C-alpha positions as a LaTeX table, in Angstrom:
\begin{tabular}{lrrr}
\hline
Residue & $x$ (\AA) & $y$ (\AA) & $z$ (\AA) \\
\hline
Met1 & 91.75 & 97.18 & 86.25 \\
Gly2 & 90.09 & 97.64 & 82.95 \\
Ser3 & 88.13 & 100.75 & 81.82 \\
Ser4 & 84.57 & 99.17 & 82.23 \\
Thr5 & 85.81 & 98.50 & 85.88 \\
Thr6 & 87.09 & 101.95 & 86.03 \\
Gln7 & 83.84 & 103.29 & 84.45 \\
Lys8 & 81.73 & 101.40 & 87.00 \\
Leu9 & 83.82 & 102.83 & 90.21 \\
Asn10 & 83.16 & 106.30 & 88.77 \\
Arg11 & 79.42 & 105.56 & 88.67 \\
Leu12 & 79.49 & 104.87 & 92.57 \\
Ser13 & 76.87 & 107.30 & 93.48 \\
Leu14 & 76.15 & 109.82 & 96.26 \\
Ser15 & 72.64 & 109.70 & 97.03 \\
Asn16 & 70.50 & 111.70 & 99.85 \\
Asp17 & 68.16 & 110.06 & 102.18 \\
Asn18 & 65.12 & 111.97 & 103.80 \\
Asp19 & 63.85 & 111.67 & 107.12 \\
Asp20 & 60.66 & 110.60 & 108.47 \\
Asp21 & 59.64 & 114.89 & 108.74 \\
Gly22 & 60.60 & 115.16 & 105.08 \\
Ala23 & 63.76 & 117.10 & 105.94 \\
His24 & 66.67 & 116.34 & 103.62 \\
Gln25 & 69.87 & 114.95 & 105.14 \\
His26 & 72.96 & 114.87 & 102.64 \\
Glu27 & 74.08 & 111.14 & 103.08 \\
Ala28 & 76.89 & 109.63 & 100.75 \\
Arg29 & 75.81 & 105.97 & 100.33 \\
Val30 & 77.39 & 103.33 & 98.19 \\
Asp31 & 75.34 & 101.44 & 96.10 \\
Ile32 & 75.82 & 97.88 & 97.37 \\
Asp33 & 74.62 & 96.18 & 94.50 \\
Thr34 & 76.93 & 98.26 & 91.99 \\
Ala35 & 79.82 & 97.69 & 94.60 \\
Asp36 & 79.18 & 94.17 & 93.99 \\
Ala37 & 79.06 & 94.14 & 90.62 \\
Val38 & 82.54 & 95.91 & 90.44 \\
Leu39 & 84.26 & 93.66 & 92.96 \\
Gln40 & 83.18 & 90.76 & 90.86 \\
Glu41 & 84.69 & 92.09 & 87.97 \\
Tyr42 & 87.69 & 93.14 & 90.02 \\
Glu43 & 88.41 & 89.47 & 91.67 \\
Lys44 & 88.66 & 88.26 & 87.78 \\
Lys45 & 91.15 & 90.59 & 87.50 \\
Trp46 & 93.25 & 89.90 & 90.72 \\
Leu47 & 92.25 & 85.93 & 91.16 \\
Glu48 & 93.75 & 85.64 & 87.59 \\
Lys49 & 97.24 & 85.70 & 88.02 \\
Gly50 & 97.00 & 83.57 & 91.20 \\
Asn51 & 94.69 & 81.19 & 89.68 \\
Ile52 & 96.98 & 80.72 & 86.84 \\
Ser53 & 100.03 & 79.97 & 88.99 \\
Leu54 & 98.06 & 77.60 & 91.14 \\
Trp55 & 96.91 & 75.73 & 87.97 \\
Ile56 & 100.65 & 75.40 & 86.90 \\
Thr57 & 101.54 & 73.95 & 90.13 \\
Phe58 & 98.80 & 71.68 & 90.19 \\
Val59 & 99.35 & 70.42 & 86.60 \\
Phe60 & 103.19 & 69.79 & 87.57 \\
Met61 & 101.75 & 67.90 & 90.68 \\
Val62 & 99.69 & 65.62 & 88.29 \\
Ile63 & 101.94 & 65.07 & 85.60 \\
Gly64 & 104.71 & 63.96 & 88.72 \\
Leu65 & 102.01 & 61.75 & 90.02 \\
Val66 & 101.69 & 59.89 & 86.84 \\
Val67 & 105.52 & 59.81 & 85.91 \\
Val68 & 105.95 & 58.38 & 89.51 \\
Phe69 & 103.40 & 55.91 & 89.23 \\
Asp70 & 104.41 & 54.89 & 85.76 \\
Asp71 & 107.98 & 54.06 & 86.74 \\
Ser72 & 109.43 & 55.09 & 83.29 \\
Asn73 & 111.51 & 57.98 & 84.97 \\
Pro74 & 111.24 & 57.88 & 88.94 \\
Lys75 & 113.78 & 60.53 & 89.83 \\
Leu76 & 112.11 & 62.91 & 87.00 \\
Gly77 & 109.01 & 62.22 & 88.72 \\
Gln78 & 110.15 & 62.59 & 92.32 \\
Tyr79 & 111.54 & 66.36 & 90.80 \\
Leu80 & 108.02 & 66.96 & 89.14 \\
Met81 & 106.12 & 65.82 & 92.31 \\
Ser82 & 107.97 & 67.86 & 94.65 \\
Phe83 & 108.16 & 71.08 & 92.28 \\
Gly84 & 104.05 & 70.89 & 91.80 \\
Leu85 & 102.97 & 69.74 & 95.20 \\
Phe86 & 105.47 & 71.91 & 97.15 \\
Gly87 & 104.53 & 75.16 & 94.80 \\
Phe88 & 100.59 & 74.07 & 94.93 \\
Ala89 & 100.81 & 74.05 & 98.76 \\
Gly90 & 102.46 & 77.30 & 99.29 \\
Gly91 & 100.11 & 79.00 & 97.07 \\
Phe92 & 97.04 & 77.53 & 98.33 \\
Thr93 & 98.30 & 78.45 & 102.04 \\
Asn94 & 98.59 & 81.82 & 100.72 \\
Trp95 & 95.03 & 82.11 & 98.80 \\
Leu96 & 93.49 & 80.41 & 101.90 \\
Ala97 & 95.26 & 83.28 & 103.96 \\
Val98 & 93.89 & 86.11 & 101.73 \\
Thr99 & 90.63 & 84.57 & 101.46 \\
Met100 & 90.50 & 84.50 & 105.43 \\
Leu101 & 90.87 & 88.01 & 105.68 \\
Phe102 & 87.69 & 88.76 & 104.17 \\
Val103 & 85.71 & 85.47 & 104.71 \\
Arg104 & 84.31 & 84.13 & 108.01 \\
Ile105 & 85.17 & 80.34 & 107.46 \\
Pro106 & 83.48 & 78.27 & 109.84 \\
Gly107 & 85.63 & 76.26 & 112.05 \\
Leu108 & 88.98 & 78.12 & 111.20 \\
Ile109 & 89.47 & 80.48 & 114.24 \\
Gly110 & 90.72 & 83.99 & 113.35 \\
Ser111 & 89.12 & 84.19 & 109.87 \\
Gly112 & 87.28 & 86.94 & 108.53 \\
Val113 & 89.42 & 89.35 & 110.48 \\
Ile114 & 88.04 & 92.63 & 108.60 \\
Pro115 & 84.31 & 91.82 & 108.98 \\
Val116 & 84.69 & 90.79 & 112.50 \\
Arg117 & 86.97 & 93.67 & 113.57 \\
Tyr118 & 84.83 & 96.44 & 111.13 \\
Val119 & 83.66 & 98.38 & 114.38 \\
Gln120 & 87.60 & 98.71 & 115.58 \\
Ile121 & 88.72 & 99.57 & 112.07 \\
Arg122 & 86.80 & 102.27 & 111.22 \\
Glu123 & 87.47 & 103.85 & 114.62 \\
Thr124 & 90.93 & 103.32 & 114.01 \\
Val125 & 90.50 & 105.06 & 110.66 \\
Lys126 & 88.54 & 108.17 & 112.19 \\
Asp127 & 91.05 & 108.68 & 114.74 \\
Val128 & 94.08 & 108.50 & 112.20 \\
Ile129 & 92.20 & 110.98 & 110.12 \\
Met130 & 91.53 & 113.37 & 113.22 \\
Ala131 & 95.17 & 112.63 & 114.41 \\
Thr132 & 96.73 & 113.59 & 110.78 \\
Phe133 & 94.67 & 116.28 & 109.61 \\
Phe134 & 92.73 & 117.96 & 112.09 \\
Asp135 & 95.41 & 118.12 & 115.04 \\
Pro136 & 94.61 & 121.72 & 116.76 \\
Glu137 & 97.86 & 123.00 & 115.29 \\
Phe138 & 97.27 & 122.40 & 111.79 \\
Leu139 & 93.99 & 123.86 & 111.82 \\
Glu140 & 94.78 & 127.14 & 113.50 \\
Glu141 & 97.31 & 127.69 & 111.10 \\
Tyr142 & 95.42 & 126.30 & 107.97 \\
Leu143 & 92.56 & 128.69 & 109.26 \\
Gly144 & 95.19 & 131.75 & 109.96 \\
Ser145 & 96.24 & 131.37 & 106.17 \\
Lys146 & 92.75 & 131.34 & 104.48 \\
Leu147 & 91.66 & 134.16 & 106.79 \\
Lys148 & 94.72 & 136.11 & 106.15 \\
Gln149 & 94.55 & 135.09 & 102.35 \\
His150 & 90.99 & 136.56 & 102.05 \\
Gly151 & 91.21 & 139.19 & 104.67 \\
Glu152 & 94.13 & 141.17 & 103.02 \\
Asn153 & 91.69 & 141.99 & 100.16 \\
Val154 & 89.11 & 143.59 & 102.38 \\
Asp155 & 89.70 & 147.37 & 102.86 \\
Thr156 & 88.29 & 147.91 & 106.44 \\
Gln157 & 89.06 & 151.66 & 106.01 \\
Ser158 & 86.70 & 151.92 & 103.57 \\
Gln159 & 84.10 & 149.60 & 105.02 \\
Val160 & 84.04 & 151.83 & 107.93 \\
Lys161 & 84.07 & 155.06 & 106.26 \\
Gly162 & 81.09 & 153.97 & 104.37 \\
Met163 & 78.99 & 152.64 & 107.18 \\
Val164 & 79.55 & 156.32 & 108.93 \\
Glu165 & 78.45 & 157.97 & 105.82 \\
Ser166 & 75.49 & 155.91 & 105.70 \\
Pro167 & 71.96 & 157.01 & 106.43 \\
Glu168 & 71.40 & 153.89 & 108.85 \\
Phe169 & 74.47 & 155.51 & 110.88 \\
Asp170 & 72.72 & 158.84 & 111.19 \\
Gln171 & 69.59 & 157.14 & 112.10 \\
Lys172 & 71.19 & 155.09 & 114.73 \\
Leu173 & 73.62 & 158.06 & 115.93 \\
Asp174 & 70.26 & 160.14 & 116.33 \\
Ala175 & 68.53 & 157.51 & 118.13 \\
Lys176 & 71.07 & 157.42 & 120.55 \\
Leu177 & 71.68 & 161.27 & 120.95 \\
Gln178 & 67.67 & 161.34 & 122.03 \\
Asp179 & 68.52 & 158.71 & 124.66 \\
Leu180 & 71.49 & 160.82 & 125.94 \\
Gly181 & 68.90 & 163.46 & 126.71 \\
Gly182 & 66.92 & 161.13 & 128.77 \\
Ile183 & 69.36 & 160.28 & 131.20 \\
Pro184 & 69.72 & 162.45 & 134.86 \\
Glu185 & 73.45 & 163.03 & 133.78 \\
Phe186 & 72.54 & 165.02 & 130.68 \\
Ala187 & 69.91 & 166.86 & 133.09 \\
Pro188 & 72.12 & 169.91 & 133.87 \\
Ile189 & 73.14 & 170.41 & 130.12 \\
Met190 & 69.44 & 170.36 & 129.04 \\
Ala191 & 68.54 & 172.86 & 131.34 \\
Met192 & 70.85 & 175.23 & 129.99 \\
Gly193 & 68.60 & 174.69 & 126.75 \\
Met194 & 70.95 & 172.50 & 124.73 \\
Asp195 & 69.67 & 169.99 & 122.51 \\
Pro196 & 71.63 & 166.36 & 122.56 \\
Thr197 & 71.12 & 166.27 & 118.88 \\
Ser198 & 72.93 & 169.91 & 118.61 \\
Leu199 & 75.93 & 167.78 & 119.28 \\
Lys200 & 75.74 & 165.45 & 116.41 \\
Pro201 & 78.14 & 167.87 & 114.28 \\
Met202 & 80.86 & 167.50 & 116.72 \\
Ile203 & 80.37 & 163.71 & 117.50 \\
Lys204 & 79.85 & 162.31 & 114.20 \\
Pro205 & 83.25 & 163.16 & 113.09 \\
Phe206 & 85.12 & 162.08 & 116.18 \\
Val207 & 83.33 & 158.48 & 115.81 \\
Ala208 & 84.31 & 158.51 & 112.21 \\
Asp209 & 88.04 & 159.21 & 112.72 \\
Leu210 & 87.70 & 156.73 & 115.76 \\
Gly211 & 86.11 & 154.09 & 113.66 \\
Leu212 & 89.21 & 154.70 & 110.97 \\
Asp213 & 91.79 & 154.57 & 113.60 \\
Leu214 & 90.40 & 151.21 & 114.82 \\
Ala215 & 90.02 & 149.62 & 111.44 \\
Pro216 & 93.56 & 147.99 & 110.95 \\
Leu217 & 93.01 & 146.79 & 114.62 \\
Leu218 & 90.03 & 145.20 & 113.37 \\
Lys219 & 91.23 & 143.75 & 110.03 \\
Glu220 & 94.42 & 142.29 & 112.45 \\
Lys221 & 91.83 & 140.59 & 114.73 \\
Met222 & 89.85 & 139.30 & 111.92 \\
Met223 & 92.72 & 137.50 & 110.35 \\
Asp224 & 93.41 & 135.55 & 114.20 \\
Pro225 & 91.79 & 132.35 & 114.09 \\
Lys226 & 91.77 & 132.48 & 117.94 \\
Val227 & 89.53 & 135.17 & 117.77 \\
Val228 & 87.46 & 134.42 & 114.82 \\
Val229 & 86.72 & 130.98 & 115.94 \\
Asp230 & 87.33 & 128.43 & 118.64 \\
Ile231 & 89.59 & 125.88 & 116.89 \\
Asn232 & 88.59 & 123.24 & 119.83 \\
Glu233 & 84.96 & 123.60 & 119.10 \\
Val234 & 85.64 & 123.33 & 115.31 \\
Arg235 & 87.64 & 120.14 & 115.74 \\
Asp236 & 84.98 & 118.79 & 118.10 \\
Gln237 & 81.99 & 119.46 & 115.31 \\
Ile238 & 84.29 & 117.59 & 112.84 \\
Glu239 & 84.94 & 114.69 & 114.98 \\
Leu240 & 81.13 & 114.72 & 115.92 \\
Tyr241 & 80.37 & 114.39 & 112.33 \\
Met242 & 82.81 & 111.97 & 111.32 \\
Ser243 & 81.65 & 109.84 & 114.04 \\
Val244 & 78.02 & 110.08 & 112.86 \\
Arg245 & 79.31 & 109.10 & 109.22 \\
Met246 & 81.35 & 106.32 & 110.41 \\
Glu247 & 78.14 & 104.92 & 111.96 \\
Thr248 & 76.96 & 104.37 & 108.37 \\
Leu249 & 79.94 & 102.32 & 107.40 \\
Thr250 & 78.66 & 98.82 & 107.86 \\
Glu251 & 80.59 & 95.50 & 108.32 \\
Lys252 & 79.70 & 95.00 & 104.45 \\
Lys253 & 80.70 & 98.39 & 103.36 \\
Val254 & 83.91 & 98.41 & 105.51 \\
Thr255 & 85.02 & 95.05 & 103.99 \\
Arg256 & 84.24 & 95.93 & 100.29 \\
Leu257 & 86.12 & 99.50 & 100.98 \\
Leu258 & 89.20 & 97.48 & 101.97 \\
Glu259 & 88.88 & 94.82 & 99.19 \\
Phe260 & 88.84 & 97.97 & 96.64 \\
Val261 & 92.22 & 99.16 & 98.15 \\
Ile262 & 94.12 & 95.95 & 98.82 \\
Arg263 & 92.77 & 92.89 & 97.06 \\
Gly264 & 93.99 & 93.86 & 93.64 \\
His265 & 97.54 & 93.52 & 94.86 \\
Leu266 & 97.24 & 90.19 & 97.21 \\
Gly267 & 96.96 & 87.90 & 94.36 \\
Trp268 & 100.97 & 88.43 & 93.81 \\
Leu269 & 101.03 & 86.80 & 97.60 \\
Ile270 & 99.52 & 83.54 & 95.97 \\
Val271 & 101.97 & 83.65 & 92.96 \\
Trp272 & 105.13 & 84.15 & 95.24 \\
Gly273 & 103.67 & 81.24 & 97.26 \\
Asn274 & 103.49 & 79.10 & 94.59 \\
Val275 & 107.34 & 80.08 & 93.49 \\
Phe276 & 109.14 & 79.85 & 96.65 \\
Gly277 & 107.14 & 76.59 & 97.43 \\
Ala278 & 108.36 & 75.08 & 94.11 \\
Ile279 & 111.72 & 75.99 & 94.44 \\
Ile280 & 111.86 & 74.98 & 98.40 \\
Gly281 & 110.32 & 71.84 & 96.66 \\
Val282 & 112.97 & 71.28 & 94.17 \\
Ile283 & 115.75 & 72.16 & 96.82 \\
Ser284 & 114.46 & 69.28 & 99.11 \\
Glu285 & 114.13 & 66.99 & 96.58 \\
Ala286 & 117.90 & 67.44 & 95.52 \\
Ala287 & 118.96 & 67.46 & 99.31 \\
Gly288 & 117.16 & 64.06 & 99.54 \\
Gln289 & 114.50 & 65.32 & 102.38 \\
Thr290 & 111.37 & 64.27 & 100.31 \\
Pro291 & 109.69 & 61.48 & 100.72 \\
Lys292 & 109.20 & 58.72 & 98.15 \\
Tyr293 & 105.87 & 59.30 & 96.40 \\
His294 & 105.60 & 55.46 & 95.31 \\
\hline
\end{tabular}
């Protein structure tokens, strides 16, 4: 593909659609007009070799026909005619088969298989992506490696120590001790003239040491994807998103997408159809299996 085509492909934009309420929904949308323009230029490239081979065999067929009816050299005319006719027939048949993949041709059953079955195609693409890239085992392994990678850089002991020494922790501890004085179980201690807040110098170091002891366990749990997230729920959300996105792939978009992917290589089917058809024509003529054209 030429540089101009590559530049146009790079300019296929991602645009944002706004809903009726004015909320912004990020919607990746291919500019169909631009895609059509690119495809037209792209077709010039892939059709070039196929058209050339078709024209070559057609010219041989016409020359053979002229020589046959001229009677100057009937044997040469037979070979030229067989070479051109068989070669053109082989290439044209493959050209028609390529065209029938992407275009519905009235009266030809089975034509337009891609636009006719675009719903099944996009569903198959979604299923293949989900099964290949988002199977539960892979997601669990991937998320586990990422959590471990980032979790190892987190000093949970320092975080817990900083939390215990913060003013916010003191306020919450004071509030909890005040609540403790209001429960019936603490009434006998209150009757002895002991204020719950007086227990703070004893309770706070105990809570701090307990937090530091639990920090490694907390860090270990944070790096376990089974604890942090539900893998099946993550997968369900991904599948739901893909289903919604697949709905935006219309018949025309699916057809264009597959044309961009495979049509550039299909011109060789036409070329080889011409080549093998011409070879078969020459062999058939040499074996005396072709009809007399005049």
